[in-house]
Each structure stands twice: as C-alpha cells, then as structure tokens.
PDB file of C-alpha atoms in Angstrom:
ATOM      1  CA  ASP A   1      72.312 150.351 111.174  1.00 94.00           C
ATOM      2  CA  ILE A   2      74.429 150.772 114.085  1.00 96.00           C
ATOM      3  CA  GLN A   3      75.169 154.561 114.883  1.00 97.00           C
ATOM      4  CA  LEU A   4      78.526 155.400 116.940  1.00 98.00           C
ATOM      5  CA  THR A   5      78.400 158.456 118.798  1.00 98.00           C
ATOM      6  CA  GLN A   6      81.694 159.809 120.104  1.00 98.00           C
ATOM      7  CA  SER A   7      82.092 162.260 123.075  1.00 98.00           C
ATOM      8  CA  PRO A   8      83.352 164.721 123.252  1.00 97.00           C
ATOM      9  CA  SER A   9      83.750 166.022 119.347  1.00 97.00           C
ATOM     10  CA  PHE A  10      86.542 168.415 120.554  1.00 97.00           C
ATOM     11  CA  LEU A  11      89.029 168.001 123.228  1.00 96.00           C
ATOM     12  CA  SER A  12      91.484 170.572 124.843  1.00 96.00           C
ATOM     13  CA  ALA A  13      94.202 169.255 126.941  1.00 96.00           C
ATOM     14  CA  SER A  14      97.615 169.743 127.780  1.00 96.00           C
ATOM     15  CA  VAL A  15     100.769 167.504 127.766  1.00 96.00           C
ATOM     16  CA  GLY A  16     100.739 165.277 130.631  1.00 96.00           C
ATOM     17  CA  ASP A  17      96.931 165.286 131.159  1.00 96.00           C
ATOM     18  CA  ARG A  18      94.656 162.137 131.340  1.00 97.00           C
ATOM     19  CA  VAL A  19      91.972 162.224 128.582  1.00 97.00           C
ATOM     20  CA  THR A  20      89.221 159.902 128.089  1.00 98.00           C
ATOM     21  CA  ILE A  21      86.909 159.603 124.930  1.00 98.00           C
ATOM     22  CA  THR A  22      83.899 157.666 124.784  1.00 98.00           C
ATOM     23  CA  CYS A  23      82.355 155.983 122.144  1.00 98.00           C
ATOM     24  CA  ARG A  24      78.444 155.061 122.490  1.00 98.00           C
ATOM     25  CA  ALA A  25      76.642 152.272 120.308  1.00 97.00           C
ATOM     26  CA  SER A  26      73.232 152.264 119.401  1.00 97.00           C
ATOM     27  CA  GLN A  27      72.932 148.435 120.086  1.00 95.00           C
ATOM     28  CA  ALA A  28      75.344 146.267 121.804  1.00 93.00           C
ATOM     29  CA  ILE A  29      78.161 145.116 119.567  1.00 91.00           C
ATOM     30  CA  SER A  30      80.057 142.374 121.572  1.00 85.00           C
ATOM     31  CA  GLY A  31      83.194 143.909 121.893  1.00 88.00           C
ATOM     32  CA  TYR A  32      84.244 144.352 118.002  1.00 93.00           C
ATOM     33  CA  LEU A  33      85.406 147.779 118.514  1.00 96.00           C
ATOM     34  CA  ALA A  34      88.522 149.747 117.218  1.00 97.00           C
ATOM     35  CA  TRP A  35      90.075 152.795 117.865  1.00 98.00           C
ATOM     36  CA  TYR A  36      92.233 154.736 115.452  1.00 98.00           C
ATOM     37  CA  GLN A  37      94.375 157.928 115.711  1.00 98.00           C
ATOM     38  CA  GLN A  38      94.631 159.711 112.493  1.00 98.00           C
ATOM     39  CA  LYS A  39      96.854 162.846 111.797  1.00 98.00           C
ATOM     40  CA  PRO A  40      96.346 165.424 108.909  1.00 96.00           C
ATOM     41  CA  GLY A  41      97.232 163.954 105.674  1.00 95.00           C
ATOM     42  CA  LYS A  42      97.789 160.643 107.022  1.00 97.00           C
ATOM     43  CA  ALA A  43      95.735 157.041 106.905  1.00 97.00           C
ATOM     44  CA  PRO A  44      94.372 156.271 110.162  1.00 97.00           C
ATOM     45  CA  LYS A  45      96.600 154.435 112.315  1.00 97.00           C
ATOM     46  CA  LEU A  46      94.948 151.427 114.557  1.00 97.00           C
ATOM     47  CA  LEU A  47      95.326 151.932 118.201  1.00 98.00           C
ATOM     48  CA  ILE A  48      93.033 149.444 119.886  1.00 98.00           C
ATOM     49  CA  TYR A  49      91.133 146.504 118.507  1.00 97.00           C
ATOM     50  CA  ALA A  50      88.558 144.097 120.314  1.00 96.00           C
ATOM     51  CA  ALA A  51      87.791 147.066 122.526  1.00 97.00           C
ATOM     52  CA  SER A  52      90.814 146.523 124.685  1.00 97.00           C
ATOM     53  CA  THR A  53      93.774 144.868 122.937  1.00 97.00           C
ATOM     54  CA  LEU A  54      96.625 147.121 122.174  1.00 97.00           C
ATOM     55  CA  GLN A  55      97.723 146.746 118.752  1.00 96.00           C
ATOM     56  CA  ASN A  56     101.587 146.102 118.606  1.00 95.00           C
ATOM     57  CA  GLY A  57     104.020 149.187 118.574  1.00 95.00           C
ATOM     58  CA  VAL A  58     101.266 151.273 120.356  1.00 97.00           C
ATOM     59  CA  PRO A  59     102.460 152.808 123.337  1.00 97.00           C
ATOM     60  CA  SER A  60     101.003 151.551 126.840  1.00 98.00           C
ATOM     61  CA  ARG A  61      99.655 155.176 127.624  1.00 98.00           C
ATOM     62  CA  PHE A  62      96.676 154.184 125.450  1.00 98.00           C
ATOM     63  CA  SER A  63      94.261 151.894 126.941  1.00 98.00           C
ATOM     64  CA  GLY A  64      90.610 150.676 125.859  1.00 98.00           C
ATOM     65  CA  THR A  65      87.988 149.655 127.941  1.00 97.00           C
ATOM     66  CA  GLY A  66      83.905 148.752 127.665  1.00 96.00           C
ATOM     67  CA  SER A  67      81.451 146.364 126.315  1.00 93.00           C
ATOM     68  CA  GLY A  68      77.961 146.188 125.017  1.00 93.00           C
ATOM     69  CA  THR A  69      76.944 149.743 123.870  1.00 95.00           C
ATOM     70  CA  GLU A  70      79.748 151.806 125.692  1.00 97.00           C
ATOM     71  CA  PHE A  71      83.384 151.975 124.976  1.00 98.00           C
ATOM     72  CA  THR A  72      86.069 154.354 126.147  1.00 98.00           C
ATOM     73  CA  LEU A  73      89.666 155.199 125.093  1.00 98.00           C
ATOM     74  CA  THR A  74      91.935 156.797 127.667  1.00 98.00           C
ATOM     75  CA  ILE A  75      95.485 158.305 127.230  1.00 97.00           C
ATOM     76  CA  SER A  76      97.226 158.178 130.412  1.00 96.00           C
ATOM     77  CA  SER A  77      99.426 161.050 129.842  1.00 95.00           C
ATOM     78  CA  LEU A  78      99.216 163.144 126.792  1.00 96.00           C
ATOM     79  CA  GLN A  79     102.389 163.614 124.714  1.00 96.00           C
ATOM     80  CA  PRO A  80     103.028 165.984 122.011  1.00 95.00           C
ATOM     81  CA  GLU A  81     102.568 163.415 119.139  1.00 96.00           C
ATOM     82  CA  ASP A  82      98.866 162.259 120.634  1.00 97.00           C
ATOM     83  CA  PHE A  83      97.507 165.580 119.402  1.00 93.00           C
ATOM     84  CA  ALA A  84      95.467 164.135 116.417  1.00 97.00           C
ATOM     85  CA  THR A  85      91.975 162.983 115.724  1.00 98.00           C
ATOM     86  CA  TYR A  86      90.509 159.766 117.037  1.00 98.00           C
ATOM     87  CA  TYR A  87      87.663 157.368 115.755  1.00 98.00           C
ATOM     88  CA  CYS A  88      86.003 154.567 117.107  1.00 98.00           C
ATOM     89  CA  GLN A  89      84.426 151.727 114.490  1.00 98.00           C
ATOM     90  CA  GLN A  90      82.769 148.894 115.140  1.00 97.00           C
ATOM     91  CA  LEU A  91      83.467 145.497 113.216  1.00 96.00           C
ATOM     92  CA  GLN A  92      80.727 143.345 114.276  1.00 94.00           C
ATOM     93  CA  TYR A  93      78.002 144.433 111.777  1.00 95.00           C
ATOM     94  CA  PHE A  94      77.356 145.825 108.237  1.00 95.00           C
ATOM     95  CA  PRO A  95      77.902 148.544 107.470  1.00 95.00           C
ATOM     96  CA  ARG A  96      81.004 149.081 109.358  1.00 96.00           C
ATOM     97  CA  THR A  97      80.422 152.429 110.908  1.00 97.00           C
ATOM     98  CA  PHE A  98      82.577 154.965 112.213  1.00 98.00           C
ATOM     99  CA  GLY A  99      81.933 157.465 115.033  1.00 98.00           C
ATOM    100  CA  GLN A 100      82.288 161.080 113.915  1.00 98.00           C
ATOM    101  CA  GLY A 101      85.436 161.714 115.449  1.00 98.00           C
ATOM    102  CA  THR A 102      87.140 163.480 118.549  1.00 98.00           C
ATOM    103  CA  LYS A 103      89.652 165.944 117.711  1.00 98.00           C
ATOM    104  CA  LEU A 104      92.117 166.338 120.503  1.00 97.00           C
ATOM    105  CA  GLU A 105      93.787 169.845 120.293  1.00 96.00           C
ATOM    106  CA  ILE A 106      96.575 171.352 122.470  1.00 89.00           C
ATOM    107  CA  LYS A 107      95.340 173.780 125.476  1.00 87.00           C
TER     108      LYS A 107
ATOM    109  CA  GLN B   1     101.426 146.963 101.961  1.00 94.00           C
ATOM    110  CA  LEU B   2      98.669 148.513 100.054  1.00 97.00           C
ATOM    111  CA  LEU B   3      99.052 151.046  97.339  1.00 97.00           C
ATOM    112  CA  GLU B   4      95.817 152.960  95.740  1.00 97.00           C
ATOM    113  CA  THR B   5      95.685 154.052  92.201  1.00 97.00           C
ATOM    114  CA  GLY B   6      93.241 155.537  89.804  1.00 97.00           C
ATOM    115  CA  GLY B   7      92.222 158.453  91.701  1.00 96.00           C
ATOM    116  CA  GLY B   8      91.566 161.773  89.653  1.00 97.00           C
ATOM    117  CA  LEU B   9      89.144 164.186  88.302  1.00 97.00           C
ATOM    118  CA  ALA B  10      85.937 162.975  87.042  1.00 97.00           C
ATOM    119  CA  LYS B  11      82.692 164.833  86.149  1.00 97.00           C
ATOM    120  CA  PRO B  12      79.342 164.507  87.643  1.00 98.00           C
ATOM    121  CA  GLY B  13      77.664 161.316  86.157  1.00 98.00           C
ATOM    122  CA  GLY B  14      81.031 159.766  85.118  1.00 98.00           C
ATOM    123  CA  SER B  15      82.938 156.897  86.248  1.00 98.00           C
ATOM    124  CA  LEU B  16      86.364 156.025  87.821  1.00 98.00           C
ATOM    125  CA  ARG B  17      87.957 152.879  88.778  1.00 98.00           C
ATOM    126  CA  LEU B  18      90.059 152.473  91.993  1.00 98.00           C
ATOM    127  CA  SER B  19      92.554 149.625  92.265  1.00 98.00           C
ATOM    128  CA  CYS B  20      94.548 148.753  95.292  1.00 98.00           C
ATOM    129  CA  ALA B  21      97.635 146.590  95.166  1.00 98.00           C
ATOM    130  CA  ALA B  22      98.416 144.324  97.842  1.00 97.00           C
ATOM    131  CA  SER B  23     101.883 142.833  98.962  1.00 96.00           C
ATOM    132  CA  GLY B  24     103.133 141.151 101.886  1.00 94.00           C
ATOM    133  CA  PHE B  25     100.626 139.377 103.377  1.00 94.00           C
ATOM    134  CA  SER B  26      98.351 136.553 102.115  1.00 95.00           C
ATOM    135  CA  PHE B  27      95.556 138.747 100.332  1.00 96.00           C
ATOM    136  CA  ARG B  28      93.337 135.837  99.701  1.00 97.00           C
ATOM    137  CA  SER B  29      92.900 135.154 103.445  1.00 96.00           C
ATOM    138  CA  TYR B  30      91.400 138.629 104.068  1.00 97.00           C
ATOM    139  CA  THR B  31      88.157 140.860 103.736  1.00 97.00           C
ATOM    140  CA  MET B  32      89.217 143.875 102.272  1.00 98.00           C
ATOM    141  CA  ASN B  33      87.533 147.249 102.365  1.00 98.00           C
ATOM    142  CA  TRP B  34      87.298 150.946 100.881  1.00 98.00           C
ATOM    143  CA  VAL B  35      86.849 153.595 103.469  1.00 98.00           C
ATOM    144  CA  ARG B  36      86.695 157.651 102.278  1.00 98.00           C
ATOM    145  CA  GLN B  37      87.154 160.757 103.617  1.00 98.00           C
ATOM    146  CA  ALA B  38      85.665 164.070 102.420  1.00 98.00           C
ATOM    147  CA  PRO B  39      87.688 166.821 102.797  1.00 97.00           C
ATOM    148  CA  GLY B  40      87.717 168.087 106.237  1.00 96.00           C
ATOM    149  CA  LYS B  41      85.145 165.473 107.297  1.00 98.00           C
ATOM    150  CA  GLY B  42      85.319 162.021 109.028  1.00 98.00           C
ATOM    151  CA  LEU B  43      85.946 158.587 107.840  1.00 98.00           C
ATOM    152  CA  GLU B  44      83.119 156.781 105.931  1.00 98.00           C
ATOM    153  CA  TRP B  45      83.291 153.118 105.465  1.00 98.00           C
ATOM    154  CA  ILE B  46      81.849 152.499 102.007  1.00 98.00           C
ATOM    155  CA  SER B  47      82.052 148.743 100.711  1.00 98.00           C
ATOM    156  CA  SER B  48      83.762 145.191 101.987  1.00 98.00           C
ATOM    157  CA  ILE B  49      83.954 142.031  99.793  1.00 98.00           C
ATOM    158  CA  SER B  50      84.721 138.621 101.350  1.00 97.00           C
ATOM    159  CA  THR B  51      87.767 136.723 101.098  1.00 97.00           C
ATOM    160  CA  THR B  52      86.446 134.513  97.914  1.00 97.00           C
ATOM    161  CA  GLY B  53      84.688 137.683  96.419  1.00 96.00           C
ATOM    162  CA  ASP B  54      81.179 135.702  96.946  1.00 97.00           C
ATOM    163  CA  PHE B  55      79.918 138.585  99.102  1.00 98.00           C
ATOM    164  CA  GLN B  56      79.908 142.384  99.014  1.00 98.00           C
ATOM    165  CA  TYR B  57      78.688 144.816 101.184  1.00 98.00           C
ATOM    166  CA  TYR B  58      77.887 148.432 100.697  1.00 98.00           C
ATOM    167  CA  ALA B  59      77.006 151.949 102.496  1.00 98.00           C
ATOM    168  CA  ASP B  60      73.756 153.135 101.431  1.00 97.00           C
ATOM    169  CA  SER B  61      75.159 156.318  99.967  1.00 97.00           C
ATOM    170  CA  VAL B  62      77.032 154.108  97.224  1.00 98.00           C
ATOM    171  CA  LYS B  63      74.655 151.146  96.749  1.00 98.00           C
ATOM    172  CA  GLY B  64      73.615 150.686  93.392  1.00 97.00           C
ATOM    173  CA  ARG B  65      76.816 152.808  91.803  1.00 98.00           C
ATOM    174  CA  PHE B  66      79.741 151.702  93.134  1.00 98.00           C
ATOM    175  CA  THR B  67      81.275 148.028  92.583  1.00 98.00           C
ATOM    176  CA  ILE B  68      83.831 146.179  94.924  1.00 98.00           C
ATOM    177  CA  SER B  69      85.785 143.343  93.175  1.00 98.00           C
ATOM    178  CA  ARG B  70      89.089 141.533  93.834  1.00 98.00           C
ATOM    179  CA  ASP B  71      91.242 139.460  91.785  1.00 98.00           C
ATOM    180  CA  ASN B  72      93.037 137.136  94.516  1.00 98.00           C
ATOM    181  CA  SER B  73      95.513 135.552  91.734  1.00 97.00           C
ATOM    182  CA  ASN B  74      96.771 139.267  91.333  1.00 97.00           C
ATOM    183  CA  ASN B  75      96.461 140.451  94.802  1.00 98.00           C
ATOM    184  CA  SER B  76      94.325 143.371  93.784  1.00 98.00           C
ATOM    185  CA  LEU B  77      91.164 145.073  94.839  1.00 98.00           C
ATOM    186  CA  SER B  78      89.237 147.195  92.920  1.00 98.00           C
ATOM    187  CA  LEU B  79      86.216 149.601  93.133  1.00 98.00           C
ATOM    188  CA  LEU B  80      84.209 150.621  89.920  1.00 98.00           C
ATOM    189  CA  MET B  81      82.515 154.221  90.867  1.00 98.00           C
ATOM    190  CA  ASP B  82      79.457 155.148  88.289  1.00 98.00           C
ATOM    191  CA  GLY B  83      77.273 157.892  88.435  1.00 98.00           C
ATOM    192  CA  LEU B  84      79.528 159.816  90.242  1.00 98.00           C
ATOM    193  CA  ARG B  85      78.204 163.205  92.413  1.00 98.00           C
ATOM    194  CA  ALA B  86      79.918 165.959  93.806  1.00 98.00           C
ATOM    195  CA  GLU B  87      79.763 164.408  97.255  1.00 98.00           C
ATOM    196  CA  ASP B  88      81.924 161.585  96.224  1.00 98.00           C
ATOM    197  CA  THR B  89      84.616 163.813  96.437  1.00 98.00           C
ATOM    198  CA  ALA B  90      87.479 162.123  98.925  1.00 98.00           C
ATOM    199  CA  VAL B  91      90.308 160.493  99.213  1.00 98.00           C
ATOM    200  CA  TYR B  92      89.480 156.646  99.220  1.00 98.00           C
ATOM    201  CA  TYR B  93      91.687 154.160 101.260  1.00 98.00           C
ATOM    202  CA  CYS B  94      91.716 150.648 100.711  1.00 98.00           C
ATOM    203  CA  ALA B  95      92.027 148.836 104.053  1.00 98.00           C
ATOM    204  CA  LYS B  96      92.079 145.611 105.868  1.00 97.00           C
ATOM    205  CA  PHE B  97      90.700 145.901 109.633  1.00 96.00           C
ATOM    206  CA  GLY B  98      91.419 143.643 112.798  1.00 90.00           C
ATOM    207  CA  SER B  99      94.641 142.830 114.362  1.00 90.00           C
ATOM    208  CA  SER B 100      96.567 142.929 111.314  1.00 89.00           C
ATOM    209  CA  ASP B 101      94.985 146.110 110.195  1.00 92.00           C
ATOM    210  CA  HIS B 102      96.610 147.904 107.390  1.00 95.00           C
ATOM    211  CA  TRP B 103      95.816 150.866 105.222  1.00 97.00           C
ATOM    212  CA  GLY B 104      96.900 152.315 102.001  1.00 97.00           C
ATOM    213  CA  GLN B 105      97.957 155.832 101.576  1.00 97.00           C
ATOM    214  CA  GLY B 106      94.917 156.860 100.069  1.00 97.00           C
ATOM    215  CA  THR B 107      93.825 158.464  96.600  1.00 98.00           C
ATOM    216  CA  LEU B 108      91.907 161.566  96.027  1.00 98.00           C
ATOM    217  CA  VAL B 109      88.917 161.327  93.952  1.00 98.00           C
ATOM    218  CA  THR B 110      87.539 164.819  92.725  1.00 98.00           C
ATOM    219  CA  VAL B 111      84.182 165.097  91.253  1.00 98.00           C
ATOM    220  CA  SER B 112      83.534 168.375  89.346  1.00 97.00           C
ATOM    221  CA  SER B 113      82.239 169.667  86.239  1.00 95.00           C
TER     222      SER B 113
END
C-alpha cells in the first residue's frame, strides 16, 4: 500500500503569510494526487486535483505542484477563511490513501 | 448531490446499513466511494465500487466485515457493515473523487455497548 506523509502536521501562521504543505508518497503516483480542505463539522472540499489543477471556484492563491513522490500545496497569501485542516490523497492505486492531515492554525 | 442515511448507534458485533442517495449527475458513470472519519482523527478511505458494481475494493480495516454495493437504476450506494467494533465509530461519507468531486454531509455511526 502507498503511504502518504504530510509535513508539517501542524502549522501556525498569520494572515498574509505564504505557506507550503508537503505530501510525500512511499512510491511514485504519477500525479494522481488531490488536496482537500476540511473545516470542523464539514465534509472535505476539493482544492486541487491531478496534482496541480485548481478545482473550479477555488481561489487562485491555492496552487499545487509536484510529481512522482513529492507534492506541495501552497497558499500564497493566507486569508482568515483558510485556517483549516488540509489532506492529500492519492488516486492511482487502491487503497486510496489519505495523508494524516495538516492543521493550519492562526498565529 | 449526495445524501447519506442509516447512521446511528449499534452494539459491538452488530450491523448497520448505510445508504447514499445520489442526484444531479450521471450516477452510473462514476466509481463511488465511502470515506470515514473517527472523532478528532483524519480521513480514512474504506471502500470503492466500480461503475457497474463488478469490482469492489476495501481497506484492510474493514475487509471481510463491510460490503459495498450500488443500484444504478435507483442512483443509490450502500454500505453494509457487519461485525461492528468500537473503532468503527466515525462519520461516514459517500463521495465521488476527481474533477467532479462531491461529498455527502456524512452520517454518524457510533458503536458502543
């Protein structure tokens, strides 16, 4: 099974900061990677699919890059509504594993 | 839209059946999935089913206990959960992944004596 390891697990940042979250896969996944945002009590929301394609309606301050085993999600200028937990997920192999999550908190 | 029903309280060793009603898209065209989230924990993919229902996939944590199925004529997805354990306590989401990603609001399953 493919393991996804996100770093960091916790991130404290301020409004306006640029932040990057990394997702490392235990083996190459050819770009079949998605990023989600989840707020308490809500279902996850898709931000990025195919590693770098911005989902319709998602602000352009979110971007995704990467291939093979290393992927990143960048938020260029944090807004108050961005404080949430972020997950990566690989969609190439079963089981469709998620990373453990990165909780982004207000500094 | 995806709407899950069927959650509730079950005893250890008991059974529950979750359902997910789909609308607003061509249900039969998509692989469908169940994902769960234990209280305070991360997301866990647990099962997927192919468009025709011919292929099912399970996480090791539920293999042999849970059964996924679908009814394309009624645009519905199901998850039959047998042999429930305390560690199955979670919010269960049905979801379709990819560019047309959509998730239901989730249904809470609590396993406790």
